[in-house]
Short mmCIF file of C-alpha atoms in Angstrom, two decimals:
data_model
loop_
_atom_site.label_atom_id
_atom_site.label_comp_id
_atom_site.label_asym_id
_atom_site.label_seq_id
_atom_site.Cartn_x
_atom_site.Cartn_y
_atom_site.Cartn_z
CA UNK A 19 30.08 36.03 4.84
CA UNK A 20 29.40 33.61 7.70
CA UNK A 21 26.68 35.86 9.15
CA UNK A 22 25.10 36.44 5.75
CA UNK A 23 22.17 34.12 5.12
CA UNK A 24 22.05 32.30 1.78
CA UNK A 25 18.89 32.65 -0.25
CA UNK A 26 19.75 30.14 -3.02
CA UNK A 27 21.65 26.89 -3.31
CA UNK A 28 24.81 26.76 -5.41
CA UNK A 29 24.97 24.99 -8.77
CA UNK A 30 26.86 22.06 -7.18
CA UNK A 31 24.25 21.72 -4.44
CA UNK A 32 21.47 21.81 -7.02
CA UNK A 33 23.21 19.04 -8.99
CA UNK A 34 23.13 16.86 -5.87
CA UNK A 35 19.39 17.48 -5.43
CA UNK A 36 18.77 16.91 -9.13
CA UNK A 37 20.48 13.51 -8.92
CA UNK A 38 18.33 12.56 -5.91
CA UNK A 39 15.17 13.64 -7.71
CA UNK A 40 16.12 11.85 -10.94
CA UNK A 41 16.74 8.65 -8.99
CA UNK A 42 13.40 8.85 -7.16
CA UNK A 43 11.62 9.71 -10.41
CA UNK A 44 13.10 6.66 -12.14
CA UNK A 45 11.96 4.42 -9.25
CA UNK A 46 8.51 5.98 -9.23
CA UNK A 47 8.08 5.63 -12.99
CA UNK A 48 9.14 1.97 -12.82
CA UNK A 49 6.58 1.29 -10.09
CA UNK A 50 3.94 3.18 -12.03
CA UNK A 51 4.68 1.15 -15.16
CA UNK A 52 4.34 -2.08 -13.16
CA UNK A 53 1.02 -0.96 -11.68
CA UNK A 54 -0.35 0.08 -15.06
CA UNK A 55 0.64 -3.25 -16.58
CA UNK A 56 -0.98 -5.14 -13.70
CA UNK A 57 -4.16 -3.09 -14.02
CA UNK A 58 -4.35 -3.50 -17.79
CA UNK A 59 -4.46 -7.31 -17.66
CA UNK A 60 -8.18 -7.49 -18.37
CA UNK A 61 -9.85 -10.86 -18.78
CA UNK A 62 -6.73 -12.66 -17.60
CA UNK A 63 -8.17 -16.05 -16.63
CA UNK A 64 -5.11 -17.29 -14.76
CA UNK A 65 -6.26 -20.23 -12.65
CA UNK A 66 -9.60 -18.67 -11.67
CA UNK A 67 -11.43 -20.69 -14.35
CA UNK A 68 -10.69 -23.94 -12.53
CA UNK A 69 -13.11 -23.32 -9.66
CA UNK A 70 -16.86 -22.79 -9.75
CA UNK A 71 -18.43 -21.72 -6.47
CA UNK A 72 -15.58 -19.62 -5.08
CA UNK A 73 -15.52 -17.45 -8.22
CA UNK A 74 -18.11 -15.00 -6.86
CA UNK A 75 -16.11 -14.39 -3.70
CA UNK A 76 -12.89 -14.05 -5.66
CA UNK A 77 -14.49 -11.45 -7.94
CA UNK A 78 -15.05 -9.20 -4.93
CA UNK A 79 -11.49 -9.66 -3.76
CA UNK A 80 -10.20 -9.02 -7.29
CA UNK A 81 -12.23 -5.82 -7.52
CA UNK A 82 -10.94 -4.62 -4.17
CA UNK A 83 -7.35 -5.42 -5.15
CA UNK A 84 -7.72 -3.57 -8.46
CA UNK A 85 -9.18 -0.56 -6.66
CA UNK A 86 -6.25 -0.55 -4.22
CA UNK A 87 -3.78 -0.81 -7.09
CA UNK A 88 -5.56 1.99 -8.92
CA UNK A 89 -5.34 4.24 -5.85
CA UNK A 90 -1.64 3.43 -5.50
CA UNK A 91 -1.11 4.23 -9.19
CA UNK A 92 -2.83 7.59 -8.76
CA UNK A 93 -0.60 8.39 -5.75
CA UNK A 94 2.52 7.36 -7.68
CA UNK A 95 1.46 9.51 -10.62
CA UNK A 96 0.96 12.50 -8.31
CA UNK A 97 4.37 11.88 -6.70
CA UNK A 98 6.03 11.67 -10.14
CA UNK A 99 4.43 14.99 -11.10
CA UNK A 100 5.72 16.56 -7.85
CA UNK A 101 9.22 15.33 -8.65
CA UNK A 102 9.00 16.68 -12.20
CA UNK A 103 7.87 20.04 -10.80
CA UNK A 104 10.89 20.02 -8.46
CA UNK A 105 13.16 19.52 -11.47
CA UNK A 106 11.51 22.53 -13.11
CA UNK A 107 12.17 24.59 -9.96
CA UNK A 108 15.85 23.60 -10.17
CA UNK A 109 15.97 24.81 -13.77
CA UNK A 110 14.25 28.12 -13.01
CA UNK A 111 16.25 28.79 -9.84
CA UNK A 112 13.49 28.57 -7.24
CA UNK A 113 14.29 25.10 -5.87
CA UNK A 114 14.85 24.84 -2.14
CA UNK A 115 13.13 28.12 -1.26
CA UNK A 116 10.12 27.86 1.06
CA UNK A 117 7.01 29.26 -0.63
CA UNK A 118 5.67 30.46 2.73
CA UNK A 119 8.70 32.06 4.37
CA UNK A 120 10.99 32.69 1.40
CA UNK A 121 13.86 31.14 3.37
CA UNK A 122 16.04 28.26 2.29
CA UNK A 123 14.71 24.80 3.11
CA UNK A 124 17.30 22.74 5.00
CA UNK A 125 19.41 20.32 2.98
CA UNK A 126 18.44 17.48 5.32
CA UNK A 127 14.75 18.03 4.58
CA UNK A 128 15.35 18.29 0.83
CA UNK A 129 17.35 15.06 0.86
CA UNK A 130 14.44 13.26 2.57
CA UNK A 131 11.58 15.02 0.79
CA UNK A 132 13.14 16.41 -2.39
CA UNK A 133 9.84 17.60 -3.86
CA UNK A 134 8.86 19.76 -0.88
CA UNK A 135 8.20 23.46 -1.19
CA UNK A 136 7.90 24.08 2.55
CA UNK A 137 10.47 24.34 5.30
CA UNK A 138 9.81 22.17 8.32
CA UNK A 139 8.79 25.27 10.29
CA UNK A 140 6.24 26.28 7.66
CA UNK A 141 4.92 22.71 7.43
CA UNK A 142 4.44 22.52 11.21
CA UNK A 143 2.53 25.83 11.17
CA UNK A 144 0.06 24.35 8.67
CA UNK A 145 -1.20 21.85 11.23
#
């Protein structure tokens, strides 16, 4: 059995990965909720109404900040979707298998990048 190569992770191993993914997904969704709330505060005067001449300059900075937050929200949303897809792969039994080589992705890599579908070797070949 020691020389035989595994082609799937055990149920216990998958539970460990599922817990990691669920934790990261909860963090990501919390950050995404915060970003959406921050972006949805339209016409929030705050203290900006107290100054006159600097308002034009602040509008540019506000626009740039909102654009940056929007880009971050899009990235977080994409990451959340990747994590959800990883959970689906756990359920259908394909989690942890490299889509390029068909070999098992190392546990160390999956712990660091739980949504990956590529082994480190396959990822390096893509460059």
